[in-house]
JSON list of C-alpha atoms and ligand atoms in Angstrom, two decimals:
[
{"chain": "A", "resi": 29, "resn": "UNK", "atom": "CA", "xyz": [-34.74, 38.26, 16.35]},
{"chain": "A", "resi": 30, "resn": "UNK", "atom": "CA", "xyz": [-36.39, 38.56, 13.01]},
{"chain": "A", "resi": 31, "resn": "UNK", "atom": "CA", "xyz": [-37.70, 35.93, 10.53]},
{"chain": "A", "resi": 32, "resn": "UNK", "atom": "CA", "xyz": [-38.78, 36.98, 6.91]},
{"chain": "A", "resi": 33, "resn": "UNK", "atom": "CA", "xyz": [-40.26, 33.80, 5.16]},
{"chain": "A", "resi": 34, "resn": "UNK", "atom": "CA", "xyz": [-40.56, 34.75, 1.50]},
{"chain": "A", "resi": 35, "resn": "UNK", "atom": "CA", "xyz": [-43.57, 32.73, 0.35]},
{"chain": "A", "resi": 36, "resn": "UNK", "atom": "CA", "xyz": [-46.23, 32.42, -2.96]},
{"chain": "A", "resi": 37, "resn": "UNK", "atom": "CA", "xyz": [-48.43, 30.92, -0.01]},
{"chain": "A", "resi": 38, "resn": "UNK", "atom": "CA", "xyz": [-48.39, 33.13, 3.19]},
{"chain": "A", "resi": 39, "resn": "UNK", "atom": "CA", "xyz": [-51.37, 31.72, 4.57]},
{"chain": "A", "resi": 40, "resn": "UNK", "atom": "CA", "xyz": [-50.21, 27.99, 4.93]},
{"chain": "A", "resi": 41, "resn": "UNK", "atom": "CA", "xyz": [-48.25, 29.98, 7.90]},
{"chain": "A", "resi": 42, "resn": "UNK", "atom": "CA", "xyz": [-51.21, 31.34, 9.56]},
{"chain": "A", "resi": 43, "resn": "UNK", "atom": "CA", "xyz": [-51.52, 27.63, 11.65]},
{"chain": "A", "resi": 44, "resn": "UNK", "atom": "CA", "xyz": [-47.78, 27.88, 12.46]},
{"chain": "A", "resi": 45, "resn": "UNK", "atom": "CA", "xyz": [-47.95, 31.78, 13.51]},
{"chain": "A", "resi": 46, "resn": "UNK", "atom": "CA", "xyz": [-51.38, 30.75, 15.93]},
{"chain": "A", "resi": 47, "resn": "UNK", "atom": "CA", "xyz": [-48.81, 27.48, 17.73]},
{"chain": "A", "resi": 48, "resn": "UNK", "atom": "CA", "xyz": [-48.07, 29.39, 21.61]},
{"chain": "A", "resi": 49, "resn": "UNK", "atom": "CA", "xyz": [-44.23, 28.97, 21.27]},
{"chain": "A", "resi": 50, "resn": "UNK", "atom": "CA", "xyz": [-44.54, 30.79, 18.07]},
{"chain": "A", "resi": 51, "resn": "UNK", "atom": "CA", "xyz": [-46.98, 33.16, 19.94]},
{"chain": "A", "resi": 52, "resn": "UNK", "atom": "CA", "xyz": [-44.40, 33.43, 23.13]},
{"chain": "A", "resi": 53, "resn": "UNK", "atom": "CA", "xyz": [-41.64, 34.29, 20.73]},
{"chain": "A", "resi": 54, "resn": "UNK", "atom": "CA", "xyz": [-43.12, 36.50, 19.12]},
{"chain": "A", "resi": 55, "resn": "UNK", "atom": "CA", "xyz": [-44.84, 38.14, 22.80]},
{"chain": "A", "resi": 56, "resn": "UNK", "atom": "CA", "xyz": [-40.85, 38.24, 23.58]},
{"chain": "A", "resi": 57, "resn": "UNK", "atom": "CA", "xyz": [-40.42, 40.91, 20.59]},
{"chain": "A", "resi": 58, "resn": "UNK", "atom": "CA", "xyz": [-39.42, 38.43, 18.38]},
{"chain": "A", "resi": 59, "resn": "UNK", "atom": "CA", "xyz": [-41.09, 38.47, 14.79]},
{"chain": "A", "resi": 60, "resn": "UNK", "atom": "CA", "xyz": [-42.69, 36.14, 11.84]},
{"chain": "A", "resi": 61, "resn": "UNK", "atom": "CA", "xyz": [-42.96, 38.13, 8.69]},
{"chain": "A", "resi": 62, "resn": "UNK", "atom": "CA", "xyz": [-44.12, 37.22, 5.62]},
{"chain": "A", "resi": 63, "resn": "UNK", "atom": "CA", "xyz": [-43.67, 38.27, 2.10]},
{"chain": "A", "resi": 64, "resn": "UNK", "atom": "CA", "xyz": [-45.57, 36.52, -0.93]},
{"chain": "A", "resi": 65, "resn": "UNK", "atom": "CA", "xyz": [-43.19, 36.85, -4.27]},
{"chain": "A", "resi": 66, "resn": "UNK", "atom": "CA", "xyz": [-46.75, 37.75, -6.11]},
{"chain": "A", "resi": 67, "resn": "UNK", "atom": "CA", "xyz": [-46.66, 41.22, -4.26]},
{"chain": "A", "resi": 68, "resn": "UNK", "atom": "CA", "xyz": [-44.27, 42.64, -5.48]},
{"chain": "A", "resi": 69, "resn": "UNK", "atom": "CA", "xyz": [-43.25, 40.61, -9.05]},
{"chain": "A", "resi": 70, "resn": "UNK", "atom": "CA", "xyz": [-42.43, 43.11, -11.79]},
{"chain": "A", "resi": 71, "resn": "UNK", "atom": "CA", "xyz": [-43.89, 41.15, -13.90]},
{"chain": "A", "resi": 72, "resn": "UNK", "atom": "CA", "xyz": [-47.37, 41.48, -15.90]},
{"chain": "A", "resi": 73, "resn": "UNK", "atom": "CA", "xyz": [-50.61, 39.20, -14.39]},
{"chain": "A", "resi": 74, "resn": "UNK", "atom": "CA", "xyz": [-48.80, 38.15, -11.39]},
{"chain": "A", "resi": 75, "resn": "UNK", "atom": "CA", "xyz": [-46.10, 35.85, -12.84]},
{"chain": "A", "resi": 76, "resn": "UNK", "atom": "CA", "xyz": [-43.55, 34.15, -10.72]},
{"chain": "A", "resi": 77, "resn": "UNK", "atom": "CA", "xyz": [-42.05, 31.43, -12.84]},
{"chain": "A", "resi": 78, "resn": "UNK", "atom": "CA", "xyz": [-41.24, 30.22, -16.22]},
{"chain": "A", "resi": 79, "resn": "UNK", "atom": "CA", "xyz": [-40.31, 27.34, -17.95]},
{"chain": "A", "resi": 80, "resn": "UNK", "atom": "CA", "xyz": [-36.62, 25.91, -17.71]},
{"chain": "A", "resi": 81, "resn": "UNK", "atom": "CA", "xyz": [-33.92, 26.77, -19.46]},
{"chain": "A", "resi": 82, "resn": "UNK", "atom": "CA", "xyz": [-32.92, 23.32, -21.20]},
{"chain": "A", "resi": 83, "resn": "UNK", "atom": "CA", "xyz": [-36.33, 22.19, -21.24]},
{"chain": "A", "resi": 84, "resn": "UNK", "atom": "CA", "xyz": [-37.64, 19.55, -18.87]},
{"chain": "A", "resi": 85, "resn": "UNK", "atom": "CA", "xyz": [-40.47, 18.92, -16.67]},
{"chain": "A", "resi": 86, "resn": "UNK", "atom": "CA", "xyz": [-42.39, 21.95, -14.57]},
{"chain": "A", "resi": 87, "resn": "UNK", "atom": "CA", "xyz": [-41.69, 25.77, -13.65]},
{"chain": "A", "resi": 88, "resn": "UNK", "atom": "CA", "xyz": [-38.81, 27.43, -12.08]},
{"chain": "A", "resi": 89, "resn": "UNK", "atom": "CA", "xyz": [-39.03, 30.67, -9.82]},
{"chain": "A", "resi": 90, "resn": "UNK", "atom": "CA", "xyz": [-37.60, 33.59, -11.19]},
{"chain": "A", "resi": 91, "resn": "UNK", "atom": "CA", "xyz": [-34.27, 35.33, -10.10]},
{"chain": "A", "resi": 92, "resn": "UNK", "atom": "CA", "xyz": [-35.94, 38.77, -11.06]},
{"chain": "A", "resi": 93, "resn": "UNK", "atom": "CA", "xyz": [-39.21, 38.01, -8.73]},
{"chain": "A", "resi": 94, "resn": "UNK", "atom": "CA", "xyz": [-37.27, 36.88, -5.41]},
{"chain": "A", "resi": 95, "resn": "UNK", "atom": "CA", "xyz": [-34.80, 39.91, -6.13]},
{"chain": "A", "resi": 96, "resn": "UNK", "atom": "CA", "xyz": [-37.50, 42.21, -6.24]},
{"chain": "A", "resi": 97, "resn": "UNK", "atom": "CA", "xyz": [-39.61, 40.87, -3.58]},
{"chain": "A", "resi": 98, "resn": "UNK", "atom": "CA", "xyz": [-36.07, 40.86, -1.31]},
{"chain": "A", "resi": 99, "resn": "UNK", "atom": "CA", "xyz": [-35.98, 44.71, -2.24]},
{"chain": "A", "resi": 100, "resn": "UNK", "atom": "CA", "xyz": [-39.39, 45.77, -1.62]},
{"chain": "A", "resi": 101, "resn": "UNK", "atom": "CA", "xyz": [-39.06, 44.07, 1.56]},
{"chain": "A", "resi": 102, "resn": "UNK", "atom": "CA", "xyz": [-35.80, 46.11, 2.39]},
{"chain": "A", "resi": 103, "resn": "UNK", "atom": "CA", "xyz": [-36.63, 49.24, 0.94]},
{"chain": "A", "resi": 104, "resn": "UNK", "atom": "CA", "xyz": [-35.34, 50.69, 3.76]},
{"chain": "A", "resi": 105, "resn": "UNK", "atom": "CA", "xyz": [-31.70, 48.94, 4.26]},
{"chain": "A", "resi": 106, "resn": "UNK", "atom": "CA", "xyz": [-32.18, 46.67, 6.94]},
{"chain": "A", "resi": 107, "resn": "UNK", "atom": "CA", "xyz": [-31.10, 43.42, 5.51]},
{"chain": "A", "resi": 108, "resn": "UNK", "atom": "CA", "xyz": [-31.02, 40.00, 6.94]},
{"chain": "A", "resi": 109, "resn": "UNK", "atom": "CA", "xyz": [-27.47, 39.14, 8.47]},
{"chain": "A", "resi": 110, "resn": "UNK", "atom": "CA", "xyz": [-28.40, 35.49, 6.62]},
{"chain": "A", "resi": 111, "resn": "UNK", "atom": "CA", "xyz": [-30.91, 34.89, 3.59]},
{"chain": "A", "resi": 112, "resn": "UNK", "atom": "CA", "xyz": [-31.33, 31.40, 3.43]},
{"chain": "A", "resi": 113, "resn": "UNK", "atom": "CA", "xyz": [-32.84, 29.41, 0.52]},
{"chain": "A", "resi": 114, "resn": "UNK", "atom": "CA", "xyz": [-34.77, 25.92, 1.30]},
{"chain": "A", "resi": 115, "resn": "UNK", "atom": "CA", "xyz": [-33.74, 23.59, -1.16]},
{"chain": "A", "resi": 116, "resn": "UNK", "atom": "CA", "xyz": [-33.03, 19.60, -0.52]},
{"chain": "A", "resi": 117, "resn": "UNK", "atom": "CA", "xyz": [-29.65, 19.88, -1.88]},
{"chain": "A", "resi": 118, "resn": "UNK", "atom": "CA", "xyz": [-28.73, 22.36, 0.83]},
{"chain": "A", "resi": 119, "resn": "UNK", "atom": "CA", "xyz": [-26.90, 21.89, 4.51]},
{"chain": "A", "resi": 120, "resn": "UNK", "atom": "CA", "xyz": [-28.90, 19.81, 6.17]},
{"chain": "A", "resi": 121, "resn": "UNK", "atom": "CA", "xyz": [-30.48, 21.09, 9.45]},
{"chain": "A", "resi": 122, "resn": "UNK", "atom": "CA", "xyz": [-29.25, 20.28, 12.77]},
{"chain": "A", "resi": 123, "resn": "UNK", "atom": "CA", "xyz": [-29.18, 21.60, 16.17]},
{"chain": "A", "resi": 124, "resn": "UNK", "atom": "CA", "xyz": [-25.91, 23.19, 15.43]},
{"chain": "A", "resi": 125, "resn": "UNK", "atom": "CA", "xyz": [-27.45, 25.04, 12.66]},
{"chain": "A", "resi": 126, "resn": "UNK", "atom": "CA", "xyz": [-30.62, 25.43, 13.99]},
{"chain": "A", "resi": 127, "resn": "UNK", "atom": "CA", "xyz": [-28.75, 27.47, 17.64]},
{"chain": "A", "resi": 128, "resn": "UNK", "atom": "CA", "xyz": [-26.20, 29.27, 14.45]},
{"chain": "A", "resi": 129, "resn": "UNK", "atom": "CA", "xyz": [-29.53, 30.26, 13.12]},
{"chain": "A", "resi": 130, "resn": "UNK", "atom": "CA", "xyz": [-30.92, 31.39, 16.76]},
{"chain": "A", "resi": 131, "resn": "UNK", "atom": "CA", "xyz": [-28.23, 33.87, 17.04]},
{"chain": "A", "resi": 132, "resn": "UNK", "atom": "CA", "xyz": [-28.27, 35.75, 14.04]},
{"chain": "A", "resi": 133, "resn": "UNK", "atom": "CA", "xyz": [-30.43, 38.95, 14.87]},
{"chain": "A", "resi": 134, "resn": "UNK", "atom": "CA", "xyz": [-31.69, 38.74, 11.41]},
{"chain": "A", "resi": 135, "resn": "UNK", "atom": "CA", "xyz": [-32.88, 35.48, 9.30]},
{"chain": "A", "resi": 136, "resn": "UNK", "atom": "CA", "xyz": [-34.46, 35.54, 5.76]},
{"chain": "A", "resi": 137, "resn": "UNK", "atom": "CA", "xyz": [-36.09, 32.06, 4.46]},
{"chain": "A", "resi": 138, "resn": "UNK", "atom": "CA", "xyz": [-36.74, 31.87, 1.00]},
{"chain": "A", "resi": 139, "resn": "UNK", "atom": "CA", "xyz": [-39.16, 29.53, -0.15]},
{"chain": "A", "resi": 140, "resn": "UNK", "atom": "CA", "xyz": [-39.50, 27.53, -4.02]},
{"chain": "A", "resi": 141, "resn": "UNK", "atom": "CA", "xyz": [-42.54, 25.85, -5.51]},
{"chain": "A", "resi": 142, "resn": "UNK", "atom": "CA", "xyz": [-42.66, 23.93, -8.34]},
{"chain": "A", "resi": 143, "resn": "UNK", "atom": "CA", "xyz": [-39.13, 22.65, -9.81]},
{"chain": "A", "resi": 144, "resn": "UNK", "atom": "CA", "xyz": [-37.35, 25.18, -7.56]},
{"chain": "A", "resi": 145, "resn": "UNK", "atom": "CA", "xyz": [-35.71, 27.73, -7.83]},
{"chain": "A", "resi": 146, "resn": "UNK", "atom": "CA", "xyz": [-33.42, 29.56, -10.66]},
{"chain": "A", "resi": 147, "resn": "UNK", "atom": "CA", "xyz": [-29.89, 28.79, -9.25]},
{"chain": "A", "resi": 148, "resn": "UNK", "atom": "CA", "xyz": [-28.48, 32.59, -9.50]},
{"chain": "A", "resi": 149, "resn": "UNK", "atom": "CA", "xyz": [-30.57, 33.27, -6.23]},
{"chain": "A", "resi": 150, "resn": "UNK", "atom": "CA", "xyz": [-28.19, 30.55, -4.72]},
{"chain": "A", "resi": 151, "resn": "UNK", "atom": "CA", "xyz": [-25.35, 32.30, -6.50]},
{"chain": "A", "resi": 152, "resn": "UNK", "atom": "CA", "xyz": [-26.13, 36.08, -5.68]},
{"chain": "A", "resi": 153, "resn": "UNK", "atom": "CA", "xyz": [-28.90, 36.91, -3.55]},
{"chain": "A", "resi": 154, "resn": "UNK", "atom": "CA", "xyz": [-28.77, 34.08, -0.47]},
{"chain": "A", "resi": 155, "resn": "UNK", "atom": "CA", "xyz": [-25.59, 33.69, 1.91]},
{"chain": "A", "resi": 156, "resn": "UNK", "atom": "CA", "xyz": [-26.11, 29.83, 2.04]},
{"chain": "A", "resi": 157, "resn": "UNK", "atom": "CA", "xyz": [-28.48, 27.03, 1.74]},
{"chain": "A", "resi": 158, "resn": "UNK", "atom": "CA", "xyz": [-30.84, 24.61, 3.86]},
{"chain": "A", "resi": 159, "resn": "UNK", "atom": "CA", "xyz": [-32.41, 21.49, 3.53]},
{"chain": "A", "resi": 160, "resn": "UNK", "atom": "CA", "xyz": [-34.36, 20.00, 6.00]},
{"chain": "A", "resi": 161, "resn": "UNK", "atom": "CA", "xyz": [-33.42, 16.41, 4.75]},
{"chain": "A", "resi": 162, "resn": "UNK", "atom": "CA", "xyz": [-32.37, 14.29, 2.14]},
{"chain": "A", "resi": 163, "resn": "UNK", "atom": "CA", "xyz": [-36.06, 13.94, 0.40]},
{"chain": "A", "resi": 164, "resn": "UNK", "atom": "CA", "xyz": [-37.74, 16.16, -2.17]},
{"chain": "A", "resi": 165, "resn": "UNK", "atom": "CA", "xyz": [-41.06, 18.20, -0.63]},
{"chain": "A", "resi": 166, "resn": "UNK", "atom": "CA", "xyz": [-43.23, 19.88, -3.28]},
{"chain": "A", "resi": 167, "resn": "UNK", "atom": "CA", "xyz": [-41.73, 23.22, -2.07]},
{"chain": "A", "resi": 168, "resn": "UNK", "atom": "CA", "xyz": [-40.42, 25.38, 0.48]},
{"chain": "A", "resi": 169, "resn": "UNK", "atom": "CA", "xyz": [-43.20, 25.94, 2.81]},
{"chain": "A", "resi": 170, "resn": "UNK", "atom": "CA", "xyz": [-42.90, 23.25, 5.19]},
{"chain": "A", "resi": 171, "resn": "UNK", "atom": "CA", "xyz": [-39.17, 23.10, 5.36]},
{"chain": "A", "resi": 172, "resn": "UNK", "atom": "CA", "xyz": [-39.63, 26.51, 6.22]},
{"chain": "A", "resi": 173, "resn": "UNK", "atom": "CA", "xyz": [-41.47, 26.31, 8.64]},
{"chain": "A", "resi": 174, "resn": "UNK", "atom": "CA", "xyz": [-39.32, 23.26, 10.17]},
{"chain": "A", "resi": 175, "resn": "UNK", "atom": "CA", "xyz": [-36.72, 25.69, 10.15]},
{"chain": "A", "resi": 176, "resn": "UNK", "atom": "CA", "xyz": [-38.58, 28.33, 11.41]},
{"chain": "A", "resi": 177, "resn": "UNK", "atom": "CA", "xyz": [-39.69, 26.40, 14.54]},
{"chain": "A", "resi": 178, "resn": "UNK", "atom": "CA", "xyz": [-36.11, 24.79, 15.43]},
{"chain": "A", "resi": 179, "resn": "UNK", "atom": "CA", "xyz": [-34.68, 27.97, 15.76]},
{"chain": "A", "resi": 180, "resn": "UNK", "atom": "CA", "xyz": [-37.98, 29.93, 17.51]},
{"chain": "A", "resi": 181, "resn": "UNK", "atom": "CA", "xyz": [-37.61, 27.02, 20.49]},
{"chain": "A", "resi": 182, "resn": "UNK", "atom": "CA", "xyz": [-34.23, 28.11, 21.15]},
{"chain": "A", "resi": 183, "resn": "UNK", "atom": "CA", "xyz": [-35.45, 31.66, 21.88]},
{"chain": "A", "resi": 184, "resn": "UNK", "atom": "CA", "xyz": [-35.93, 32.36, 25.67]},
{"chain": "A", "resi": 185, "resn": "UNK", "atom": "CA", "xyz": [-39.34, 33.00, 25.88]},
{"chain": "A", "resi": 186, "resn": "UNK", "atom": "CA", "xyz": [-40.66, 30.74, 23.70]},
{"chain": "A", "resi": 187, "resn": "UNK", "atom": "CA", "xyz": [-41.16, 27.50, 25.34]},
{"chain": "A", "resi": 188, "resn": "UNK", "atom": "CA", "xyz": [-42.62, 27.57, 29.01]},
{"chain": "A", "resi": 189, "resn": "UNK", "atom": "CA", "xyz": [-39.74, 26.18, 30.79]},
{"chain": "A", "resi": 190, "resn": "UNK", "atom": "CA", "xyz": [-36.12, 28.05, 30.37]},
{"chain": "A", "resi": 191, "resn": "UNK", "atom": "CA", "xyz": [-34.66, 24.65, 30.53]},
{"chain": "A", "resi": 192, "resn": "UNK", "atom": "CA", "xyz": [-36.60, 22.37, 28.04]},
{"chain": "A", "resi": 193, "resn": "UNK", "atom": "CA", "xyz": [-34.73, 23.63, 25.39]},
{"chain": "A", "resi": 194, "resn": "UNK", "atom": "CA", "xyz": [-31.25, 23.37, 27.38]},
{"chain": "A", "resi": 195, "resn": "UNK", "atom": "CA", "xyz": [-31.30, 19.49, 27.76]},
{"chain": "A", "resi": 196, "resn": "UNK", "atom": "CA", "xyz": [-32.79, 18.07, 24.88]},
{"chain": "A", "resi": 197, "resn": "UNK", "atom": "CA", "xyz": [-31.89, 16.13, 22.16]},
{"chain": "A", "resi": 198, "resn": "UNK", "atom": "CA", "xyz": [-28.96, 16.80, 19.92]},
{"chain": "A", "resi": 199, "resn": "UNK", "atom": "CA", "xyz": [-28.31, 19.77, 22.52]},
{"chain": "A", "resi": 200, "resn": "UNK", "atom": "CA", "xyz": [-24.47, 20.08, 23.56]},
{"chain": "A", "resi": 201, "resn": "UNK", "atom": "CA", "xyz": [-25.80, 19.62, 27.70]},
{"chain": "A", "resi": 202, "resn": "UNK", "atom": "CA", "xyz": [-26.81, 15.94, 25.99]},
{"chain": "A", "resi": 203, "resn": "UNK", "atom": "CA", "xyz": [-22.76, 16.21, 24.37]},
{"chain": "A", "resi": 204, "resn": "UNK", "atom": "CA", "xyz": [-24.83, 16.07, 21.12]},
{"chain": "A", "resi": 205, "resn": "UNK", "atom": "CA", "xyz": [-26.59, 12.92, 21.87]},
{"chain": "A", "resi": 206, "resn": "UNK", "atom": "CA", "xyz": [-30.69, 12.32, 21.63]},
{"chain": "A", "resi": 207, "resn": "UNK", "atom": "CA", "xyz": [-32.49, 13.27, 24.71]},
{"chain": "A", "resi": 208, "resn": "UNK", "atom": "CA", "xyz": [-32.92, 10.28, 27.27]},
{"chain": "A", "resi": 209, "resn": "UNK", "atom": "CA", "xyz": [-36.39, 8.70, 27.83]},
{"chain": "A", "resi": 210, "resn": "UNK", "atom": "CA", "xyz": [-39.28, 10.26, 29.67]},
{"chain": "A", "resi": 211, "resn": "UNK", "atom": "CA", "xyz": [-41.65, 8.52, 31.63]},
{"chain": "A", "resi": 212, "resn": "UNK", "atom": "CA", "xyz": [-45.19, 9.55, 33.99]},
{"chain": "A", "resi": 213, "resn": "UNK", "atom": "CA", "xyz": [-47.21, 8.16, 35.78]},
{"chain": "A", "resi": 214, "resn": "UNK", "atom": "CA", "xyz": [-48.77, 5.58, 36.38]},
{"chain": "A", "resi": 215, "resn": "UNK", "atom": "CA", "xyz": [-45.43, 3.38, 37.51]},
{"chain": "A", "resi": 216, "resn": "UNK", "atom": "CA", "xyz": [-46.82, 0.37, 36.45]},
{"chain": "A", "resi": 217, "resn": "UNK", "atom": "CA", "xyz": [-49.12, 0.13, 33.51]},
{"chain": "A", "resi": 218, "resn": "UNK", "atom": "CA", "xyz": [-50.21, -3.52, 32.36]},
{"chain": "A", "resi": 219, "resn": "UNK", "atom": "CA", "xyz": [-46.57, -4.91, 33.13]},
{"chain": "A", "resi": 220, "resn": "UNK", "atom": "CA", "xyz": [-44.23, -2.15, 31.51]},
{"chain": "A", "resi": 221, "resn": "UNK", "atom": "CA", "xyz": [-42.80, -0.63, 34.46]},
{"chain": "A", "resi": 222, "resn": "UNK", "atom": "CA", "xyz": [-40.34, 3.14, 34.88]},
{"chain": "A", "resi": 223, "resn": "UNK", "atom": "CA", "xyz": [-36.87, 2.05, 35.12]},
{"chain": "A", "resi": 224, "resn": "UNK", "atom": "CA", "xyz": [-36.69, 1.88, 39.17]},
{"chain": "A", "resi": 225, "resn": "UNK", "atom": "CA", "xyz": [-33.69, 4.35, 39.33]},
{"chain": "A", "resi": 226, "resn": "UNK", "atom": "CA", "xyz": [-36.80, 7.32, 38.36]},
{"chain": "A", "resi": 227, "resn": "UNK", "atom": "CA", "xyz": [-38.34, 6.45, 41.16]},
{"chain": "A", "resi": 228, "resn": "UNK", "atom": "CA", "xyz": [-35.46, 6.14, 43.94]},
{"chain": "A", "resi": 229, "resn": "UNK", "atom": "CA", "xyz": [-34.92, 9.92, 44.50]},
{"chain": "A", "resi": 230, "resn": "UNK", "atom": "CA", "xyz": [-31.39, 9.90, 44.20]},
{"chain": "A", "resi": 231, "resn": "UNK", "atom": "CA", "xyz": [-30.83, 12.87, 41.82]},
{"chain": "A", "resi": 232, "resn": "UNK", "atom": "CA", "xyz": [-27.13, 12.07, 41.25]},
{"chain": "A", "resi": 233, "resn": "UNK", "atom": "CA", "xyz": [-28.09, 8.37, 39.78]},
{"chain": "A", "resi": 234, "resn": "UNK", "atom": "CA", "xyz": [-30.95, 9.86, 37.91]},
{"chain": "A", "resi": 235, "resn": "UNK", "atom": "CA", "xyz": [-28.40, 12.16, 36.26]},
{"chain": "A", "resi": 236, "resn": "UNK", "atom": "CA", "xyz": [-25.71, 9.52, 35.48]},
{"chain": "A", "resi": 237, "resn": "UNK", "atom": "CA", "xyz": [-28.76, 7.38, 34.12]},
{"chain": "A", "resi": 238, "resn": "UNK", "atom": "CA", "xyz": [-30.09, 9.42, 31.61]},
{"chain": "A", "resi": 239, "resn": "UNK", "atom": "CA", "xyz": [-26.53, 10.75, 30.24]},
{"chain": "A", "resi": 240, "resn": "UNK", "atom": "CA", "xyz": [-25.96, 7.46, 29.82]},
{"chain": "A", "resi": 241, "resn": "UNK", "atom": "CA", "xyz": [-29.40, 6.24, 27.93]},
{"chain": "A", "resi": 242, "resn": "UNK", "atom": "CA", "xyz": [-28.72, 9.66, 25.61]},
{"chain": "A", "resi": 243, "resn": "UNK", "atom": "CA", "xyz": [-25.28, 8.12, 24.99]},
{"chain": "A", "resi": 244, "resn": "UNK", "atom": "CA", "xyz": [-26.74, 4.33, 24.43]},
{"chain": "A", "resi": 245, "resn": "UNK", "atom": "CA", "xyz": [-29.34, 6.30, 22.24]},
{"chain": "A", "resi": 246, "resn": "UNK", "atom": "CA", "xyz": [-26.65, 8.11, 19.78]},
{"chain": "A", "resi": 247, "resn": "UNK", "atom": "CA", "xyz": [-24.37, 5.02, 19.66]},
{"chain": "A", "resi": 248, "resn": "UNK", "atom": "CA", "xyz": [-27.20, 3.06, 18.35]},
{"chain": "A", "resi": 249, "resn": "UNK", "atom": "CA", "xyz": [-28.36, 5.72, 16.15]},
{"chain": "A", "resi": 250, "resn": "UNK", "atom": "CA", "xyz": [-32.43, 5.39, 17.97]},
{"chain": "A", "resi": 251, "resn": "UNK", "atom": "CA", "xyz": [-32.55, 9.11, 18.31]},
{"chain": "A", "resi": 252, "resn": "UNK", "atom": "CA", "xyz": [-36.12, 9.51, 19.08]},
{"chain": "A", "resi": 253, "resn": "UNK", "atom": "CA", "xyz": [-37.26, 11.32, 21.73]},
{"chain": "B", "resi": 1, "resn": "LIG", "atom": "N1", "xyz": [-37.56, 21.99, -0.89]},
{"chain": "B", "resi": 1, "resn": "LIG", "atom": "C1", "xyz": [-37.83, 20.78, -1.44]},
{"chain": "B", "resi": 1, "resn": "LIG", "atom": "N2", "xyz": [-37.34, 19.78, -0.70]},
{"chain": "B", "resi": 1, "resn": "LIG", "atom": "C2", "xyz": [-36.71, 20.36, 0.37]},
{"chain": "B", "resi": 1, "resn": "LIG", "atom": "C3", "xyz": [-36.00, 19.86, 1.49]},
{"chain": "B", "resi": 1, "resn": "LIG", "atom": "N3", "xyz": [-35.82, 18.55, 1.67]},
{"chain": "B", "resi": 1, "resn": "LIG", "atom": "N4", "xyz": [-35.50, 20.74, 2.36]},
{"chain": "B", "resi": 1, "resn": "LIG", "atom": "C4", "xyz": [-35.67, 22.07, 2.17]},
{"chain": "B", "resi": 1, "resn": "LIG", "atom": "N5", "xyz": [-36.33, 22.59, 1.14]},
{"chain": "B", "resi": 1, "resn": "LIG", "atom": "C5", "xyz": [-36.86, 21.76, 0.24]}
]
């Protein structure tokens, strides 16, 4: 599949690009793309933004820069089958969405700095919105780039085992629930021992045990890994 992040800071993705499940994906014939709204903004000196209709504090991306960086980018027709914008206020991201997202061939993420983003690109140019959680980051990058990783780990390829993506947290082979606890060696360490039921052998048992800890684990809302 593809990923277009639309950016005014393309390097902040260099780290994430150089990560070896990005790298796998990407080995796989998936692709990363970027696009930095400065490229291709039809406006003089590099502007992006401008102050907010209705006054109030900081700048607001421009409908007329994201729609003309989305067309330079697809000059030649091949759109995105989704063009999502990061915004807090959007559908929060979850594993659902994140395996939705993993099956489009196509994904655009649009990126805001500064106050965000002027609302007609919800309106008119994106098919939906996505937040990565109910807080407010400085600007798209990052959620991005959350976004961009949840869905890359679901393509085969990308991690080193086919199955770690199968049976982890939130995943339906967990019915939805956090991932059970892991445990290595050493057995023992200063008192704190591995439940003894990892150590018996007895796959069926280790099975029932760890459906049931994800279960315990979503009922009481721990959902760490
Ligand atoms: N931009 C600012 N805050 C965000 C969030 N929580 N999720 C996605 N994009 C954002």
């Amino acid at each position: 599949m593809k990923i277009d992040v639309f950016t005014l800071f393309p390097d902040w993705f260099d780290w994430f690009l150089s990560q070896r499940h990005v790298r796998n994906a990407v080995d796989a014939g998936n692709e990363l793309r970027l696009f930095n709204y400065r490229d291709s903004t039809p406006l003089g000196g590099g502007q992006v933004d401008d102050a907010p209709y209705g006054g109030g504090a900081g700048m607001v991306l421009r409908v007329d820069v994201v729609d003309a960086a989305l067309r330079a980018a697809y000059v030649d027709g091949r759109e995105p089958s989704r063009v999502l914008v990061l915004a807090a206020s959007g559908r929060q991201l979850d594993d659902v969405l994140a395996r939705e997202l993993a099956s489009e061939p196509h994904v655009a993420l649009l990126s805001g700095r500064y106050e965000g983003i002027d609302e007609r690109v919800r309106d008119h140019l994106a098919s939906d919105a996505v937040s990565i959680g109910p807080y407010v980051l400085s600007g798209g990058e990052l959620a991005a780039m959350v976004v961009a990783d949840a869905i890359m780990r679901k393509l085969p390829g990308a991690l080193g085992h086919a199955d770690s993506a199968v049976e982890e947290s939130f995943s339906e082979a967990l019915e939805g629930a956090p991932e059970y606890p892991h445990y290595t060696r050493p057995a023992s360490y200063r008192g704190w021992n591995v439940p003894e039921v990892l150590l018996s052998g007895d796959h069926a048992r280790v099975r029932e045990w760890r459906l049931e800890e994800s279960r315990r684990r979503g009922a009481d809302g721990s959902g760490e890994d």
